[in-house]
Every structure is written in C-alpha cells, then in structure tokens.
Amino acid sequence: MAEPVPVIRKLEHALADDDFAWSLLLVGEDQTDKLATLTGDLRGPVSTTGDGKQITSGFSYWGIGPTIAWANATNDPFYLVMKAGAESFLRHWRKVRPHVENGGFHLVSLGVGTGVKDRTILSDMRRNNRDMYYIPVDMSSEMLRMGTLEPVRGARFPVSQVLPVQLDFSIADNMDELAQMLARLVGNDPILFTLTGNTLANFESDEELLSTLTHVLRPQDRLLLEVASTTRLDQETADAAADEYHQTRAFAEFVTSALRYNTDLKINNDRVKFIGEVEDEDALLVKILWQNDTDDEIRMELPDHTEVVLPIGDTIRLYTTRKYSTTRLKRLTEACQLTPVEAIQSQFRYTRRPNPFGLELLLLAPDAAGEAAHSLADDIWAT
C-alpha cells in the first residue's frame, strides 16, 4: 500500500494555476485567548493618564475593521511618518542591501504592514537566492492576507515559497516556538528578520520587545530595524510630535477602530487626546488616549457582554509611539547585545525651517556573530 502524500504537498499542486484568491495561513495561537486578553486589558484600573485600561500594540491591527482603517491611514498624505517611510525606504535599503545580498538569506517580516517594503526587499534578495522563503508574521490574520498580496502580486514572489504565520511575536514563548519551527524549515541558512514602520515604538516596553527578538537571533542572522528619530528632546518638540499624529483624521479613525469594533463605546474623536512627553531623557513618547471628559460616568460593554464603568476623567490608552534619539538607540542595542552593521538616517524635509524629526534604518547583528564592527558601531553612534 502506497504511503499517503502529505496534505501540504498535495495542496501546493491543488492550488497551482487556480485564479481564486486562496491564501495559506499557519495559525500559531488560540484566538479566544487573544479576545480574553483584550477584554482583560479593557478592565484595567481607573487612570487619568492612560496607564490603566489599554489596547496593546497588536490589538490595534486585530480584525478586519482595524485592518481596513490601517490601510486607509497609510494612504493619508498627512500621516507623515508613514509617508516619509514609504518614500525613503528604497533609498535607505539600497545602502543596507549589500550586507545581506549573499549567503542565501530568507526573510521573516515581523509586522507585515502594507507589504510594500517587503516587496522591495524580496525583489532584491531573490535575485541571489531563488529558493528563499518569505515568512510574514503578524497577530492579525487579516493584516497577513492584505500585506502578502503586494509581494506576491507586485514582485511576483512565488506563493509556494510564502508561509504567513499568525502569531503575537511580542510574547517570548511564541518567538521561541517560531525560532524552532524556522530552524527546522531553513536549517542553518541565515535569516533576515525585519521590524520596519517604527513598530518597535508602539510597544509599552521597547527594550523588552527588542530583547525578545534578539534572543532568537543566531550568529548568522540579522535584524533590520526602522524607527522614527528626533534630534531634539524637550517638551516643545514632544508637543510637536503629538501634533504630527493629531493632524490626520485617518490615523484617528485607525487608533480608535479596535475600541469601535470590540466594544459598544460611542467614539467621539473630540475625546481622543494626543499627549507628548520626554521619556527617560532620551526619547519622545506620544500617548494617544480616549478620555471621558463629560460630566457623567459612561458605561462600556466588553466582548464578553459584561460592563465596565468609566468614571469622569478615566482613560483608555489607544496607541503608543515614540521618536528615538541616537542615545536611546545606542542604549537599546547595547542592552540587547546587538551590534550595528549599517545605519542610514534622513530628516523630514517638508518645512522651511530645520525639522528635528526623521527616520533611521539599522542593520543589526547579534554580538555572538563576532562582527568586527565595533569601530563602525562607534562611527554610527557618533553621527
């Protein structure tokens, strides 16, 4: 009796040349656990500063409503970080690319976004490695479906070499499991992990997330990190950073969408506050909050049909983002034992006066790689 053919292999043949919009997805987490986490986060303590109830980073993109809101925000020309990132990425990437052109790298994209940056990377890398795999990882299956369309259709990357993985990569155990699966998939081939679009800045503890990612890097792997940057650290600049996000209505629709789709709270954008502050004297932090600024308490129904009372002044943190100084980036990478291999930085140029804000693209190697780049690192951090 013949051995049965593995279903994945049969599926590859079954989907070949099929025009229907099938997409494969490897689900790594029980989605009921994620809904319970979101519900628990929205039951947090009363706070007037956004430090009680909250929607943590991955949930901002979780579900079809937030995914559509995100797609709309990325097309808003007033969303400057996104606009500048899209415009500068190709130029920055071309300076980083020589370090990962050879050696047979595969690509693991953490937080797939619109897929436009992945399309650029894949187009270049596949010229030197026709057998490479593309593994986009995101907590939102809807984001994965939307984000992988661009590389597959735009760059004609073979569907048979794409493996979307639904997983919350901010959880250390999840990253350990992902790393084990990747090692079985690619063996000792090097992997380029990417965390672009200032995603690092959206997490409550950026150092904890970076440490979680670094923990799974092998000596031959690299991490491509894109962050928003600032050359000034004062309250006036922090207020300007908050205003930058406040001026786009599409962004406000995006940051409120998770609350809109998971609760019965009536959203009034006038109750959404954009607050900038200097964090740890080496970064600008922008907290975006919904606040009950009415004269009465408000009741909000949660996904499990229980109610939470929102007293006068209570807040729900909707989103967190940052702009990094060179000092903060140096502190983070040193704490996580990462060595910069290359760093490209550019400033925003849409105003007549010098602007403190910009974007930075870093290619990082784990210290275990033995990169003889300490003198280069000194040069990078001295700029």
CSV table of C-alpha atoms in Angstrom, one decimal:
chain,number,residue,atom,x,y,z
A,1,MET,CA,0.0,0.0,0.0
A,2,ALA,CA,1.4,3.4,-1.1
A,3,GLU,CA,2.3,5.9,1.6
A,4,PRO,CA,-0.2,8.8,1.8
A,5,VAL,CA,1.1,12.1,0.2
A,6,PRO,CA,1.4,14.9,2.8
A,7,VAL,CA,-1.6,17.3,2.5
A,8,ILE,CA,0.7,20.4,2.2
A,9,ARG,CA,2.4,18.9,-0.8
A,10,LYS,CA,-1.0,17.9,-2.4
A,11,LEU,CA,-2.3,21.4,-1.6
A,12,GLU,CA,0.5,23.1,-3.4
A,13,HIS,CA,-0.4,21.2,-6.6
A,14,ALA,CA,-4.2,21.7,-6.0
A,15,LEU,CA,-3.8,25.5,-5.8
A,16,ALA,CA,-1.3,25.8,-8.7
A,17,ASP,CA,-2.8,27.9,-11.6
A,18,ASP,CA,-6.0,28.5,-9.6
A,19,ASP,CA,-7.2,32.0,-10.1
A,20,PHE,CA,-9.3,32.1,-6.9
A,21,ALA,CA,-7.8,34.3,-4.2
A,22,TRP,CA,-6.8,31.5,-1.9
A,23,SER,CA,-4.2,32.3,0.8
A,24,LEU,CA,-2.5,29.9,3.2
A,25,LEU,CA,-2.1,30.7,6.9
A,26,LEU,CA,-0.3,29.0,9.7
A,27,VAL,CA,-2.2,29.9,12.9
A,28,GLY,CA,0.0,29.8,16.0
A,29,GLU,CA,-2.4,30.9,18.7
A,30,ASP,CA,-5.8,30.3,20.0
A,31,GLN,CA,-7.8,33.4,19.1
A,32,THR,CA,-10.1,33.0,22.1
A,33,ASP,CA,-7.1,33.6,24.3
A,34,LYS,CA,-6.4,36.9,22.4
A,35,LEU,CA,-10.0,38.0,22.9
A,36,ALA,CA,-9.8,37.2,26.6
A,37,THR,CA,-6.5,39.3,26.8
A,38,LEU,CA,-8.1,42.3,25.1
A,39,THR,CA,-11.2,42.0,27.4
A,40,GLY,CA,-8.9,41.9,30.5
A,41,ASP,CA,-6.9,44.9,29.3
A,42,LEU,CA,-10.1,46.9,29.0
A,43,ARG,CA,-10.9,46.2,32.6
A,44,GLY,CA,-7.8,47.9,33.9
A,45,PRO,CA,-7.8,50.3,36.8
A,46,VAL,CA,-9.1,53.9,36.6
A,47,SER,CA,-6.4,56.3,35.4
A,48,THR,CA,-6.5,59.9,34.1
A,49,THR,CA,-3.1,59.4,32.3
A,50,GLY,CA,-3.6,56.4,30.1
A,51,ASP,CA,-1.9,54.0,32.4
A,52,GLY,CA,-5.0,51.8,33.3
A,53,LYS,CA,-7.3,50.5,30.6
A,54,GLN,CA,-5.5,50.0,27.3
A,55,ILE,CA,-5.3,48.4,23.9
A,56,THR,CA,-1.9,46.9,23.5
A,57,SER,CA,0.0,47.2,20.2
A,58,GLY,CA,-1.0,44.1,18.3
A,59,PHE,CA,-4.7,44.5,19.0
A,60,SER,CA,-4.7,47.9,17.1
A,61,TYR,CA,-4.5,45.8,13.9
A,62,TRP,CA,-6.6,42.8,15.0
A,63,GLY,CA,-9.7,42.1,12.9
A,64,ILE,CA,-11.0,43.3,9.6
A,65,GLY,CA,-12.2,46.7,10.8
A,66,PRO,CA,-8.8,47.9,12.2
A,67,THR,CA,-7.1,46.4,9.2
A,68,ILE,CA,-9.2,48.5,6.8
A,69,ALA,CA,-8.7,51.5,9.0
A,70,TRP,CA,-4.9,50.9,8.9
A,71,ALA,CA,-4.9,50.6,5.1
A,72,ASN,CA,-6.8,53.9,4.8
A,73,ALA,CA,-4.4,55.7,7.2
A,74,THR,CA,-1.4,54.6,5.2
A,75,ASN,CA,-2.8,56.3,2.2
A,76,ASP,CA,-3.3,59.6,4.1
A,77,PRO,CA,-0.6,62.1,3.0
A,78,PHE,CA,-0.9,63.9,6.4
A,79,TYR,CA,0.4,60.7,8.2
A,80,LEU,CA,3.9,61.9,7.9
A,81,VAL,CA,5.9,59.0,9.4
A,82,MET,CA,4.2,56.6,7.1
A,83,LYS,CA,4.5,58.8,4.1
A,84,ALA,CA,8.2,59.6,4.7
A,85,GLY,CA,8.9,55.9,5.5
A,86,ALA,CA,7.4,54.8,2.1
A,87,GLU,CA,9.4,57.5,0.3
A,88,SER,CA,12.7,56.9,1.9
A,89,PHE,CA,12.8,53.2,2.4
A,90,LEU,CA,14.1,52.2,-1.1
A,91,ARG,CA,16.9,54.8,-0.8
A,92,HIS,CA,17.9,53.5,2.7
A,93,TRP,CA,17.5,49.9,1.8
A,94,ARG,CA,19.9,50.1,-1.2
A,95,LYS,CA,22.7,51.2,1.3
A,96,VAL,CA,21.9,48.3,3.6
A,97,ARG,CA,21.4,45.7,0.9
A,98,PRO,CA,25.0,44.7,0.2
A,99,HIS,CA,25.3,43.2,3.7
A,100,VAL,CA,22.5,40.6,3.0
A,101,GLU,CA,22.8,40.0,-0.7
A,102,ASN,CA,24.9,36.9,-0.5
A,103,GLY,CA,24.8,33.9,1.8
A,104,GLY,CA,21.3,32.6,1.0
A,105,PHE,CA,19.2,34.7,3.4
A,106,HIS,CA,15.5,34.0,4.0
A,107,LEU,CA,13.1,36.8,5.1
A,108,VAL,CA,11.0,36.9,8.2
A,109,SER,CA,8.9,40.0,8.3
A,110,LEU,CA,7.7,40.9,11.8
A,111,GLY,CA,4.5,43.0,11.5
A,112,VAL,CA,3.8,42.8,7.8
A,113,GLY,CA,2.2,46.2,7.3
A,114,THR,CA,1.1,47.0,3.7
A,115,GLY,CA,3.8,44.7,2.3
A,116,VAL,CA,5.3,47.4,0.1
A,117,LYS,CA,8.7,47.3,2.0
A,118,ASP,CA,8.7,43.5,1.9
A,119,ARG,CA,8.1,43.7,-1.9
A,120,THR,CA,11.3,45.9,-2.2
A,121,ILE,CA,13.4,43.5,-0.1
A,122,LEU,CA,12.1,40.4,-1.7
A,123,SER,CA,12.7,41.7,-5.3
A,124,ASP,CA,16.3,42.3,-4.5
A,125,MET,CA,17.1,39.3,-2.3
A,126,ARG,CA,15.5,36.7,-4.6
A,127,ARG,CA,17.9,37.6,-7.4
A,128,ASN,CA,20.7,36.0,-5.3
A,129,ASN,CA,18.6,33.2,-3.7
A,130,ARG,CA,15.8,31.9,-6.0
A,131,ASP,CA,14.9,29.3,-3.3
A,132,MET,CA,14.4,31.8,-0.4
A,133,TYR,CA,11.4,31.6,1.8
A,134,TYR,CA,9.2,34.6,2.8
A,135,ILE,CA,7.6,34.2,6.3
A,136,PRO,CA,5.5,37.2,7.3
A,137,VAL,CA,4.4,37.1,11.0
A,138,ASP,CA,1.6,39.2,12.4
A,139,MET,CA,-1.0,38.8,15.2
A,140,SER,CA,-3.7,39.8,12.7
A,141,SER,CA,-4.6,37.2,10.0
A,142,GLU,CA,-6.4,40.0,8.1
A,143,MET,CA,-3.2,42.1,8.0
A,144,LEU,CA,-1.3,39.0,6.8
A,145,ARG,CA,-3.7,38.5,3.9
A,146,MET,CA,-3.6,42.1,2.9
A,147,GLY,CA,0.2,42.5,3.4
A,148,THR,CA,1.3,39.5,1.4
A,149,LEU,CA,-0.7,40.5,-1.7
A,150,GLU,CA,1.8,43.2,-2.5
A,151,PRO,CA,5.0,41.0,-2.6
A,152,VAL,CA,3.2,38.1,-4.3
A,153,ARG,CA,1.4,40.1,-7.0
A,154,GLY,CA,3.7,43.2,-7.1
A,155,ALA,CA,7.0,41.3,-7.0
A,156,ARG,CA,5.7,38.0,-8.4
A,157,PHE,CA,7.2,36.2,-5.4
A,158,PRO,CA,6.1,32.5,-5.7
A,159,VAL,CA,3.2,31.7,-3.5
A,160,SER,CA,4.7,28.3,-2.9
A,161,GLN,CA,7.6,29.9,-1.0
A,162,VAL,CA,5.4,32.1,1.2
A,163,LEU,CA,4.4,31.0,4.7
A,164,PRO,CA,2.2,33.6,6.6
A,165,VAL,CA,2.3,32.9,10.4
A,166,GLN,CA,-0.4,34.3,12.7
A,167,LEU,CA,1.4,34.9,16.0
A,168,ASP,CA,1.9,37.6,18.6
A,169,PHE,CA,5.7,38.0,18.3
A,170,SER,CA,5.9,40.2,21.4
A,171,ILE,CA,5.5,37.1,23.6
A,172,ALA,CA,8.8,35.4,24.3
A,173,ASP,CA,7.4,31.8,24.3
A,174,ASN,CA,5.9,32.5,20.9
A,175,MET,CA,9.2,33.7,19.5
A,176,ASP,CA,11.0,30.6,20.9
A,177,GLU,CA,8.4,28.4,19.1
A,178,LEU,CA,8.7,30.4,15.9
A,179,ALA,CA,12.5,30.1,16.0
A,180,GLN,CA,12.4,26.3,16.5
A,181,MET,CA,10.0,26.0,13.5
A,182,LEU,CA,12.2,28.2,11.4
A,183,ALA,CA,15.3,26.2,12.2
A,184,ARG,CA,13.5,23.1,11.1
A,185,LEU,CA,12.4,24.9,7.9
A,186,VAL,CA,15.6,26.5,6.7
A,187,GLY,CA,18.3,24.6,8.6
A,188,ASN,CA,21.5,26.7,9.1
A,189,ASP,CA,20.6,29.2,6.3
A,190,PRO,CA,20.7,32.8,7.6
A,191,ILE,CA,17.5,34.7,8.2
A,192,LEU,CA,16.9,38.4,7.8
A,193,PHE,CA,14.3,39.5,10.4
A,194,THR,CA,12.7,42.8,9.7
A,195,LEU,CA,10.8,45.2,12.1
A,196,THR,CA,10.0,48.2,10.0
A,197,GLY,CA,7.5,51.1,10.1
A,198,ASN,CA,8.5,52.3,13.6
A,199,THR,CA,6.8,49.2,15.0
A,200,LEU,CA,9.2,48.9,17.9
A,201,ALA,CA,8.0,52.3,19.2
A,202,ASN,CA,4.4,51.0,19.6
A,203,PHE,CA,5.2,48.6,22.4
A,204,GLU,CA,4.9,49.7,26.1
A,205,SER,CA,8.4,48.3,26.7
A,206,ASP,CA,10.5,48.7,23.6
A,207,GLU,CA,13.6,47.2,25.3
A,208,GLU,CA,11.6,44.1,26.3
A,209,LEU,CA,10.4,43.5,22.7
A,210,LEU,CA,13.9,44.1,21.2
A,211,SER,CA,15.4,41.7,23.8
A,212,THR,CA,12.7,39.0,22.9
A,213,LEU,CA,13.6,39.3,19.2
A,214,THR,CA,17.4,39.3,19.9
A,215,HIS,CA,17.1,36.1,22.0
A,216,VAL,CA,16.2,34.1,18.9
A,217,LEU,CA,18.9,35.5,16.5
A,218,ARG,CA,21.6,33.1,15.6
A,219,PRO,CA,25.1,34.3,14.8
A,220,GLN,CA,24.4,34.2,11.0
A,221,ASP,CA,21.0,36.1,11.3
A,222,ARG,CA,20.5,39.8,11.0
A,223,LEU,CA,17.7,42.2,12.2
A,224,LEU,CA,16.6,45.2,10.1
A,225,LEU,CA,15.1,47.9,12.3
A,226,GLU,CA,13.3,51.0,11.1
A,227,VAL,CA,12.4,53.7,13.6
A,228,ALA,CA,11.3,57.3,13.8
A,229,SER,CA,14.0,59.6,15.1
A,230,THR,CA,14.4,63.1,16.7
A,231,THR,CA,17.4,65.3,17.2
A,232,ARG,CA,15.8,67.4,20.0
A,233,LEU,CA,14.4,66.3,23.4
A,234,ASP,CA,12.3,68.9,25.0
A,235,GLN,CA,8.6,69.4,25.8
A,236,GLU,CA,8.1,71.8,22.8
A,237,THR,CA,9.4,69.1,20.5
A,238,ALA,CA,7.3,66.4,22.3
A,239,ASP,CA,4.2,68.5,21.7
A,240,ALA,CA,5.1,68.9,18.0
A,241,ALA,CA,5.5,65.1,17.8
A,242,ALA,CA,2.0,64.7,19.2
A,243,ASP,CA,0.6,67.3,16.8
A,244,GLU,CA,2.1,65.4,13.9
A,245,TYR,CA,-0.2,62.4,14.6
A,246,HIS,CA,-3.1,64.6,15.6
A,247,GLN,CA,-3.3,66.3,12.2
A,248,THR,CA,-4.5,63.2,10.3
A,249,ARG,CA,-8.2,62.1,10.7
A,250,ALA,CA,-7.5,58.8,9.1
A,251,PHE,CA,-4.9,58.0,11.8
A,252,ALA,CA,-7.5,58.9,14.5
A,253,GLU,CA,-10.0,56.5,12.8
A,254,PHE,CA,-7.3,53.8,12.9
A,255,VAL,CA,-6.3,54.2,16.5
A,256,THR,CA,-10.0,54.2,17.7
A,257,SER,CA,-11.0,51.3,15.4
A,258,ALA,CA,-10.1,48.5,17.9
A,259,LEU,CA,-12.3,50.1,20.5
A,260,ARG,CA,-15.1,50.7,18.0
A,261,TYR,CA,-15.2,47.1,16.8
A,262,ASN,CA,-14.7,45.3,20.2
A,263,THR,CA,-17.0,47.4,22.5
A,264,ASP,CA,-20.2,49.4,22.2
A,265,LEU,CA,-18.5,52.6,23.2
A,266,LYS,CA,-19.7,55.5,21.1
A,267,ILE,CA,-16.5,57.1,19.8
A,268,ASN,CA,-16.3,60.9,19.6
A,269,ASN,CA,-12.9,62.0,18.1
A,270,ASP,CA,-13.0,65.1,20.4
A,271,ARG,CA,-12.4,62.8,23.3
A,272,VAL,CA,-9.2,61.4,21.7
A,273,LYS,CA,-6.2,63.1,23.2
A,274,PHE,CA,-2.7,63.2,21.8
A,275,ILE,CA,-0.1,63.7,24.6
A,276,GLY,CA,3.6,64.1,24.0
A,277,GLU,CA,6.3,63.9,26.7
A,278,VAL,CA,10.1,63.3,27.0
A,279,GLU,CA,10.7,59.7,28.1
A,280,ASP,CA,13.8,58.7,30.1
A,281,GLU,CA,15.6,61.8,28.8
A,282,ASP,CA,16.4,60.0,25.5
A,283,ALA,CA,13.2,59.6,23.5
A,284,LEU,CA,9.9,61.4,22.8
A,285,LEU,CA,6.8,59.4,23.8
A,286,VAL,CA,3.4,60.1,22.3
A,287,LYS,CA,0.4,58.5,24.1
A,288,ILE,CA,-3.0,58.6,22.3
A,289,LEU,CA,-5.9,58.2,24.7
A,290,TRP,CA,-9.7,58.2,24.8
A,291,GLN,CA,-10.8,60.1,27.8
A,292,ASN,CA,-14.2,60.5,29.5
A,293,ASP,CA,-14.2,64.3,29.6
A,294,THR,CA,-18.0,64.5,30.1
A,295,ASP,CA,-19.7,65.4,33.4
A,296,ASP,CA,-21.1,61.8,33.9
A,297,GLU,CA,-19.8,58.3,34.1
A,298,ILE,CA,-20.0,56.2,30.9
A,299,ARG,CA,-20.8,52.5,30.7
A,300,MET,CA,-19.0,50.3,28.1
A,301,GLU,CA,-19.9,46.8,27.1
A,302,LEU,CA,-17.0,44.4,26.6
A,303,PRO,CA,-16.7,41.4,24.1
A,304,ASP,CA,-17.9,39.0,26.9
A,305,HIS,CA,-21.1,41.2,27.3
A,306,THR,CA,-20.0,42.4,30.8
A,307,GLU,CA,-20.0,46.2,31.5
A,308,VAL,CA,-17.2,48.4,32.7
A,309,VAL,CA,-17.9,51.8,34.3
A,310,LEU,CA,-15.7,54.7,33.0
A,311,PRO,CA,-15.8,57.4,35.7
A,312,ILE,CA,-15.3,61.1,34.9
A,313,GLY,CA,-11.7,61.6,33.7
A,314,ASP,CA,-11.0,57.9,33.2
A,315,THR,CA,-8.9,57.0,30.1
A,316,ILE,CA,-8.3,54.1,27.7
A,317,ARG,CA,-4.8,54.1,26.1
A,318,LEU,CA,-5.3,53.5,22.4
A,319,TYR,CA,-1.8,53.7,21.0
A,320,THR,CA,1.8,54.4,21.9
A,321,THR,CA,4.5,55.6,19.7
A,322,ARG,CA,8.0,57.2,20.0
A,323,LYS,CA,10.7,59.1,18.3
A,324,TYR,CA,14.2,57.9,19.2
A,325,SER,CA,17.4,59.8,19.8
A,326,THR,CA,20.7,58.3,18.9
A,327,THR,CA,21.4,57.9,22.6
A,328,ARG,CA,18.3,55.8,23.1
A,329,LEU,CA,19.1,53.6,20.1
A,330,LYS,CA,22.6,53.1,21.4
A,331,ARG,CA,21.3,52.2,24.9
A,332,LEU,CA,18.7,49.8,23.5
A,333,THR,CA,21.1,47.9,21.2
A,334,GLU,CA,23.8,47.7,23.8
A,335,ALA,CA,21.3,46.4,26.4
A,336,CYS,CA,20.2,43.7,23.9
A,337,GLN,CA,23.7,42.9,22.8
A,338,LEU,CA,23.3,44.0,19.2
A,339,THR,CA,26.0,45.4,17.0
A,340,PRO,CA,25.1,47.9,14.3
A,341,VAL,CA,26.4,46.7,10.9
A,342,GLU,CA,25.0,49.7,8.9
A,343,ALA,CA,22.8,52.7,9.8
A,344,ILE,CA,21.1,55.2,7.4
A,345,GLN,CA,19.4,58.3,8.7
A,346,SER,CA,17.4,61.1,7.0
A,347,GLN,CA,15.4,64.1,8.2
A,348,PHE,CA,11.9,65.2,7.2
A,349,ARG,CA,12.1,68.0,4.6
A,350,TYR,CA,8.6,69.3,4.3
A,351,THR,CA,9.1,72.5,6.3
A,352,ARG,CA,11.2,75.6,5.5
A,353,ARG,CA,12.8,75.5,8.9
A,354,PRO,CA,15.1,72.6,10.1
A,355,ASN,CA,13.0,69.8,11.3
A,356,PRO,CA,14.1,67.6,14.2
A,357,PHE,CA,12.2,64.5,13.0
A,358,GLY,CA,13.4,61.8,10.7
A,359,LEU,CA,13.7,58.1,10.1
A,360,GLU,CA,16.6,55.6,10.8
A,361,LEU,CA,17.2,52.2,9.2
A,362,LEU,CA,19.6,50.0,11.2
A,363,LEU,CA,21.0,46.6,10.2
A,364,LEU,CA,21.9,44.8,13.4
A,365,ALA,CA,23.9,41.6,14.2
A,366,PRO,CA,23.9,39.7,17.5
A,367,ASP,CA,27.1,40.1,19.4
A,368,ALA,CA,27.6,36.3,19.0
A,369,ALA,CA,28.1,36.9,15.3
A,370,GLY,CA,31.6,38.2,16.1
A,371,GLU,CA,31.1,41.1,13.7
A,372,ALA,CA,34.4,43.1,13.8
A,373,ALA,CA,32.3,46.2,13.6
A,374,HIS,CA,32.9,47.9,16.9
A,375,SER,CA,34.8,50.7,15.2
A,376,LEU,CA,32.0,51.0,12.7
A,377,ALA,CA,29.5,51.0,15.5
A,378,ASP,CA,31.4,53.8,17.2
A,379,ASP,CA,31.2,55.8,14.0
A,380,ILE,CA,27.5,55.1,13.6
A,381,TRP,CA,26.6,56.2,17.1
A,382,ALA,CA,28.8,59.2,16.9
A,383,THR,CA,26.8,60.7,14.0
